[in-house]
């Protein structure tokens, strides 16, 4: 009896092993077919030579492969840990006598229209992997044909379903000549109801914002910074078709129904659009140094100038929403302060004479010599 039971157990183990081997073989066959089918898919590269050209995943696999463990954090705080296998973008460019460091910005665009521009500091200090395997497996439909992986950087740069690589040399910040305060600016703009999940919030169109306060600027790139330090640039087409949500959760927030959520930016600190910087005081008071003047606490003017990159000038002009203005020489600014009064209105104040203050502050700009 015992012998019969032992033989039955052994038979069960043998059958289990056989089924496991069959399953592994089938999975390997499917994976192999998936990888082979993926090899013919093409990625468009612009800016590397006189005309755009395409390169296949199969061609990329002929380059030296790297395998690295990478960790990143998503916008919701979730940590992503993977092992990425692929080639380095640097090796792709080296074939044409170029380097990642030759470019001011590299923009990756996915097949679902998600796009992100990688800034110069990341290009100079990080490896960019064009991964065709994640965790030793061929990419699935949500990732193929390639996934960009930049170890040590935010997950927003880890573009899935890579379709296009744009190499740019002119994505540099323009000198800022004017700072517009978002909280005051929106008072003069049309506001719309914006359904944000279960909440109905207020929003303005980015197009209305720039046409009203920066109509003459035509930048190639729009630079956006959030209160948590996130810094990115956006194309004019994407930016001008979007909204800024000015109330409710995560406001002010750059977003649009047609843009993937990964391209949205919450807790906006500033938007640099050509020579104009749009600053959100609500975020500025959280991340910039505060100082106190005559019992009022607010943002130090010197920190605001430094953060936005406002150009140095001999004289500055402060404008209110009520069409009032105040002109001050640079040596008169002293320990100038911008604060929010009890009515929620922005005020600019300088120590000394009472005429060195302005309520309902709309903008600050450099004056021509």
Coordinates of C-alpha atoms in Angstrom, one line a residue:
X1 CA 0.0 0.0 0.0
X2 CA 2.8 2.4 1.0
X3 CA 4.7 1.6 -2.2
X4 CA 1.6 2.3 -4.3
X5 CA 1.1 5.7 -2.6
X6 CA 4.8 6.6 -3.1
X7 CA 4.7 5.7 -6.8
X8 CA 1.5 7.9 -7.2
X9 CA 3.3 10.8 -5.6
X10 CA 6.3 10.3 -7.8
X11 CA 4.1 10.2 -10.9
X12 CA 2.4 13.4 -9.8
X13 CA 5.8 15.1 -9.5
X14 CA 7.0 13.9 -12.9
X15 CA 3.8 15.1 -14.6
X16 CA 4.1 18.5 -12.8
X17 CA 7.6 18.9 -14.1
X18 CA 6.6 17.9 -17.6
X19 CA 3.7 20.5 -17.6
X20 CA 6.1 23.2 -16.3
X21 CA 8.6 22.5 -19.0
X22 CA 5.9 22.6 -21.7
X23 CA 4.6 25.9 -20.3
X24 CA 8.1 27.4 -20.2
X25 CA 8.7 26.2 -23.8
X26 CA 5.5 27.8 -24.9
X27 CA 6.3 31.0 -23.1
X28 CA 9.8 31.1 -24.6
X29 CA 8.3 30.5 -28.0
X30 CA 5.8 33.3 -27.6
X31 CA 8.5 35.6 -26.2
X32 CA 10.7 34.8 -29.1
X33 CA 8.0 35.5 -31.6
X34 CA 7.2 38.8 -29.8
X35 CA 10.8 39.9 -29.9
X36 CA 11.2 38.9 -33.5
X37 CA 8.1 40.8 -34.5
X38 CA 9.3 43.8 -32.5
X39 CA 12.7 43.9 -34.4
X40 CA 11.2 45.4 -37.5
X41 CA 9.5 48.3 -35.8
X42 CA 11.0 51.7 -36.5
X43 CA 11.9 54.8 -34.5
X44 CA 12.1 58.2 -36.2
X45 CA 15.1 60.3 -35.3
X46 CA 15.3 64.0 -36.2
X47 CA 18.1 66.6 -35.8
X48 CA 21.0 64.1 -36.1
X49 CA 21.7 64.7 -39.8
X50 CA 20.4 66.8 -42.7
X51 CA 17.2 64.7 -43.1
X52 CA 15.2 62.7 -40.7
X53 CA 15.9 59.0 -40.6
X54 CA 14.4 55.8 -39.1
X55 CA 16.2 53.0 -37.3
X56 CA 14.7 49.6 -36.4
X57 CA 14.8 47.8 -33.1
X58 CA 16.7 45.0 -34.8
X59 CA 19.4 47.5 -35.8
X60 CA 19.6 48.8 -32.2
X61 CA 20.1 45.2 -31.0
X62 CA 23.3 45.0 -33.0
X63 CA 24.8 47.7 -30.8
X64 CA 26.6 46.8 -27.5
X65 CA 23.9 45.9 -24.9
X66 CA 23.8 47.1 -21.4
X67 CA 21.7 45.7 -18.5
X68 CA 21.1 48.0 -15.5
X69 CA 18.9 48.0 -12.5
X70 CA 17.0 51.2 -12.3
X71 CA 14.7 52.9 -9.8
X72 CA 12.5 55.9 -10.1
X73 CA 9.5 57.7 -8.5
X74 CA 6.2 58.4 -10.2
X75 CA 4.2 61.6 -9.6
X76 CA 2.0 59.8 -7.1
X77 CA 5.0 58.8 -5.0
X78 CA 5.0 55.2 -6.2
X79 CA 8.5 53.7 -6.6
X80 CA 9.3 51.8 -9.8
X81 CA 12.1 49.2 -9.8
X82 CA 13.1 47.4 -13.0
X83 CA 16.1 45.8 -14.8
X84 CA 16.4 47.5 -18.2
X85 CA 18.3 45.8 -21.1
X86 CA 19.0 47.7 -24.3
X87 CA 21.5 50.0 -26.0
X88 CA 22.7 53.4 -25.0
X89 CA 21.4 56.4 -26.9
X90 CA 25.0 57.6 -26.8
X91 CA 26.1 54.6 -28.9
X92 CA 23.4 55.3 -31.4
X93 CA 24.6 58.9 -31.8
X94 CA 28.3 57.9 -31.9
X95 CA 27.6 56.1 -35.1
X96 CA 27.0 59.5 -36.7
X97 CA 29.9 61.2 -34.9
X98 CA 27.7 62.9 -32.3
X99 CA 27.1 62.7 -28.6
X100 CA 24.2 63.2 -26.3
X101 CA 26.1 66.1 -24.8
X102 CA 26.0 67.9 -28.1
X103 CA 22.3 68.7 -27.6
X104 CA 20.6 71.2 -25.3
X105 CA 17.4 69.1 -25.2
X106 CA 16.3 65.6 -26.4
X107 CA 12.6 65.1 -26.7
X108 CA 11.1 61.6 -26.6
X109 CA 7.6 61.1 -28.0
X110 CA 5.4 58.0 -27.6
X111 CA 2.8 56.5 -29.9
X112 CA 0.0 57.7 -27.6
X113 CA 1.3 61.3 -28.1
X114 CA 3.0 61.5 -24.6
X115 CA 6.2 63.5 -24.9
X116 CA 8.9 64.8 -22.6
X117 CA 12.0 66.9 -23.2
X118 CA 15.1 65.8 -21.3
X119 CA 17.1 68.9 -20.0
X120 CA 20.8 69.5 -20.4
X121 CA 21.8 68.6 -16.8
X122 CA 20.3 65.1 -17.3
X123 CA 21.9 64.7 -20.7
X124 CA 25.3 65.5 -19.2
X125 CA 25.1 63.3 -16.2
X126 CA 22.9 60.3 -16.9
X127 CA 22.9 57.2 -19.2
X128 CA 19.9 57.0 -21.5
X129 CA 18.9 53.4 -22.2
X130 CA 16.7 52.5 -25.2
X131 CA 15.4 49.3 -23.6
X132 CA 14.0 46.4 -25.6
X133 CA 13.8 44.1 -22.5
X134 CA 12.4 44.8 -19.1
X135 CA 13.2 42.3 -16.3
X136 CA 14.7 40.0 -18.9
X137 CA 11.4 39.8 -20.9
X138 CA 10.5 41.2 -24.3
X139 CA 8.4 44.3 -24.1
X140 CA 4.6 43.9 -24.1
X141 CA 2.1 45.9 -26.0
X142 CA 2.1 48.7 -23.4
X143 CA 5.8 49.3 -23.8
X144 CA 7.0 48.2 -27.3
X145 CA 8.8 48.9 -29.5
X146 CA 11.2 50.6 -27.0
X147 CA 11.1 52.1 -23.5
X148 CA 13.3 54.9 -22.5
X149 CA 15.0 54.3 -19.1
X150 CA 17.2 56.9 -17.4
X151 CA 18.4 55.4 -14.1
X152 CA 18.2 57.9 -11.2
X153 CA 15.7 60.2 -12.9
X154 CA 12.0 60.8 -12.5
X155 CA 9.6 58.3 -14.1
X156 CA 8.2 61.0 -16.4
X157 CA 11.4 60.6 -18.5
X158 CA 10.8 56.8 -18.8
X159 CA 8.8 57.0 -22.0
X160 CA 6.9 53.9 -23.1
X161 CA 6.0 53.0 -26.7
X162 CA 8.8 55.2 -28.0
X163 CA 8.0 56.4 -31.5
X164 CA 10.2 59.5 -32.1
X165 CA 13.5 61.1 -30.9
X166 CA 14.0 64.8 -31.6
X167 CA 17.5 66.2 -31.0
X168 CA 17.5 69.9 -30.3
X169 CA 20.3 72.4 -30.0
X170 CA 18.3 75.6 -29.4
X171 CA 16.1 74.9 -26.4
X172 CA 17.7 77.5 -24.2
X173 CA 15.9 79.8 -21.8
X174 CA 15.3 83.3 -23.1
X175 CA 16.3 86.2 -20.8
X176 CA 13.2 87.1 -18.8
X177 CA 12.1 90.8 -19.1
X178 CA 8.8 90.6 -17.3
X179 CA 7.2 88.6 -14.4
X180 CA 3.4 88.3 -14.3
X181 CA 1.7 87.2 -11.1
X182 CA -0.8 84.4 -11.9
X183 CA -3.2 85.1 -9.1
X184 CA -3.8 88.6 -10.3
X185 CA -3.6 87.9 -14.0
X186 CA -6.5 85.4 -13.9
X187 CA -8.9 88.0 -12.6
X188 CA -8.9 89.6 -16.0
X189 CA -9.3 86.4 -18.0
X190 CA -12.3 84.2 -18.9
X191 CA -12.6 81.3 -16.5
X192 CA -14.2 78.0 -17.3
X193 CA -15.6 75.1 -15.3
X194 CA -13.2 72.2 -15.6
X195 CA -14.3 68.7 -14.5
X196 CA -11.4 67.2 -12.6
X197 CA -12.3 63.7 -11.5
X198 CA -15.2 64.2 -9.1
X199 CA -14.5 67.9 -8.7
X200 CA -15.7 70.9 -10.8
X201 CA -12.9 73.4 -10.6
X202 CA -12.1 76.7 -12.4
X203 CA -9.5 76.9 -15.2
X204 CA -8.2 79.4 -17.7
X205 CA -6.9 78.7 -21.2
X206 CA -3.1 79.0 -21.6
X207 CA -3.8 80.7 -25.0
X208 CA -5.8 83.5 -23.3
X209 CA -3.0 83.9 -20.7
X210 CA -0.2 84.4 -23.2
X211 CA -2.2 86.4 -25.7
X212 CA -3.1 88.9 -23.0
X213 CA 0.2 89.2 -21.2
X214 CA 2.9 87.9 -23.6
X215 CA 1.3 88.3 -27.1
X216 CA 4.5 89.3 -28.8
X217 CA 6.6 86.3 -27.7
X218 CA 6.9 83.3 -30.1
X219 CA 9.2 80.8 -28.2
X220 CA 10.2 77.4 -29.5
X221 CA 10.0 75.9 -26.0
X222 CA 8.0 76.8 -22.9
X223 CA 9.8 76.1 -19.6
X224 CA 7.7 74.9 -16.7
X225 CA 8.7 74.4 -13.1
X226 CA 6.7 72.9 -10.2
X227 CA 6.9 73.5 -6.5
X228 CA 8.4 70.1 -5.9
X229 CA 11.4 71.0 -8.2
X230 CA 10.1 69.2 -11.4
X231 CA 11.4 71.2 -14.4
X232 CA 10.4 70.5 -18.0
X233 CA 9.9 72.2 -21.3
X234 CA 6.9 71.9 -23.5
X235 CA 6.2 72.5 -27.2
X236 CA 4.1 75.5 -28.2
X237 CA 1.5 73.2 -29.8
X238 CA 1.0 71.2 -26.6
X239 CA 1.1 74.3 -24.3
X240 CA -1.2 76.6 -26.2
X241 CA -3.9 73.9 -26.5
X242 CA -4.0 73.3 -22.7
X243 CA -5.4 74.8 -19.5
X244 CA -4.2 76.0 -16.1
X245 CA -6.5 74.8 -13.4
X246 CA -6.6 77.6 -10.8
X247 CA -8.8 76.1 -8.1
X248 CA -9.2 72.8 -6.3
X249 CA -6.7 70.0 -5.7
X250 CA -3.1 70.4 -7.0
X251 CA -3.8 73.9 -8.3
X252 CA -2.4 75.7 -10.1
X253 CA -2.1 72.8 -12.5
X254 CA -1.1 72.6 -16.2
X255 CA -3.3 70.0 -17.9
X256 CA -5.5 69.3 -21.0
X257 CA -8.0 66.6 -21.9
X258 CA -6.0 65.6 -25.0
X259 CA -2.7 65.2 -23.1
X260 CA -1.7 62.0 -21.3
X261 CA -1.8 62.6 -17.5
X262 CA 1.9 62.1 -17.3
X263 CA 2.3 65.4 -19.1
X264 CA 0.3 67.3 -16.6
X265 CA 2.2 69.4 -14.0
X266 CA 0.7 70.1 -10.6
X267 CA 1.6 72.8 -8.1
X268 CA 3.0 75.2 -10.8
X269 CA 5.7 77.6 -9.5
X270 CA 6.4 79.4 -12.8
X271 CA 6.0 79.1 -16.6
X272 CA 8.6 80.9 -18.7
X273 CA 7.1 81.8 -22.0
X274 CA 9.7 83.6 -24.1
X275 CA 10.6 86.8 -22.3
X276 CA 7.7 86.5 -19.8
X277 CA 7.6 84.5 -16.7
X278 CA 4.2 83.7 -15.1
X279 CA 4.7 83.1 -11.3
X280 CA 2.2 81.5 -8.9
X281 CA 2.6 83.3 -5.6
X282 CA 0.8 80.4 -3.8
X283 CA 3.7 78.1 -4.6
X284 CA 6.3 80.8 -4.3
X285 CA 5.6 81.3 -0.7
X286 CA 6.0 77.6 0.0
X287 CA 9.4 77.1 -1.7
X288 CA 11.1 80.5 -1.7
X289 CA 12.6 82.3 1.3
X290 CA 10.1 84.5 3.2
X291 CA 11.0 87.7 4.9
X292 CA 9.0 90.0 7.2
X293 CA 8.4 93.7 6.6
X294 CA 6.5 95.9 9.0
X295 CA 4.6 92.9 10.2
X296 CA 3.9 91.4 6.8
X297 CA 5.5 88.1 5.7
X298 CA 6.0 87.5 2.0
X299 CA 8.4 86.6 -0.8
X300 CA 11.7 88.6 -0.9
X301 CA 12.0 90.4 -4.2
X302 CA 15.6 89.3 -4.6
X303 CA 14.6 85.7 -4.4
X304 CA 11.8 86.2 -6.9
X305 CA 14.3 87.8 -9.4
X306 CA 16.7 84.9 -8.9
X307 CA 14.1 82.1 -9.2
X308 CA 12.5 83.4 -12.4
X309 CA 15.7 84.6 -14.0
X310 CA 14.5 88.2 -14.4
X311 CA 17.2 90.2 -16.1
X312 CA 19.2 92.9 -14.3
X313 CA 18.1 96.4 -15.1
X314 CA 18.8 100.0 -14.0
X315 CA 15.1 100.5 -13.3
X316 CA 12.0 98.3 -12.8
X317 CA 8.4 99.0 -13.3
X318 CA 5.6 97.5 -11.2
X319 CA 2.1 97.4 -12.6
X320 CA -1.3 96.8 -10.9
X321 CA -4.5 95.4 -12.3
X322 CA -6.0 98.8 -11.8
X323 CA -3.6 100.4 -14.4
X324 CA -1.5 102.0 -11.6
X325 CA 2.3 101.8 -11.9
X326 CA 5.4 102.4 -9.9
X327 CA 8.9 102.9 -11.2
X328 CA 12.0 102.3 -9.0
X329 CA 15.7 102.3 -9.7
X330 CA 17.5 99.2 -8.8
X331 CA 19.2 100.8 -5.8
X332 CA 15.7 101.8 -4.5
X333 CA 14.4 98.2 -4.3
X334 CA 16.2 97.5 -1.1
X335 CA 14.5 94.7 0.8
X336 CA 11.4 94.8 -1.3
X337 CA 8.6 92.4 -0.5
X338 CA 5.6 90.8 -2.2
X339 CA 2.9 89.6 0.1
X340 CA -0.8 88.7 0.1
X341 CA -3.1 90.9 2.2
X342 CA -6.1 89.9 4.2
X343 CA -8.3 90.2 1.1
X344 CA -6.1 87.8 -0.8
X345 CA -4.7 90.6 -3.0
X346 CA -1.0 90.7 -3.9
X347 CA 0.9 93.8 -2.7
X348 CA 4.4 95.1 -3.5
X349 CA 6.0 97.1 -0.7
X350 CA 9.4 98.6 -0.1
X351 CA 10.6 100.1 3.3
X352 CA 10.6 103.8 3.4
X353 CA 8.2 106.2 1.7
X354 CA 4.5 105.2 1.5
X355 CA 4.5 105.7 -2.3
X356 CA 6.9 102.7 -2.7
X357 CA 4.0 100.2 -2.5
X358 CA 1.4 99.0 -5.0
X359 CA -1.7 96.9 -4.4
X360 CA -3.3 94.4 -6.8
X361 CA 0.2 93.7 -8.2
X362 CA 0.0 92.3 -11.7
X363 CA 3.5 92.4 -13.1
X364 CA 7.1 93.6 -12.7
X365 CA 9.2 94.4 -15.7
X366 CA 12.6 95.6 -16.8
X367 CA 12.7 99.1 -18.2
X368 CA 14.9 100.0 -21.2
X369 CA 17.8 102.3 -20.4

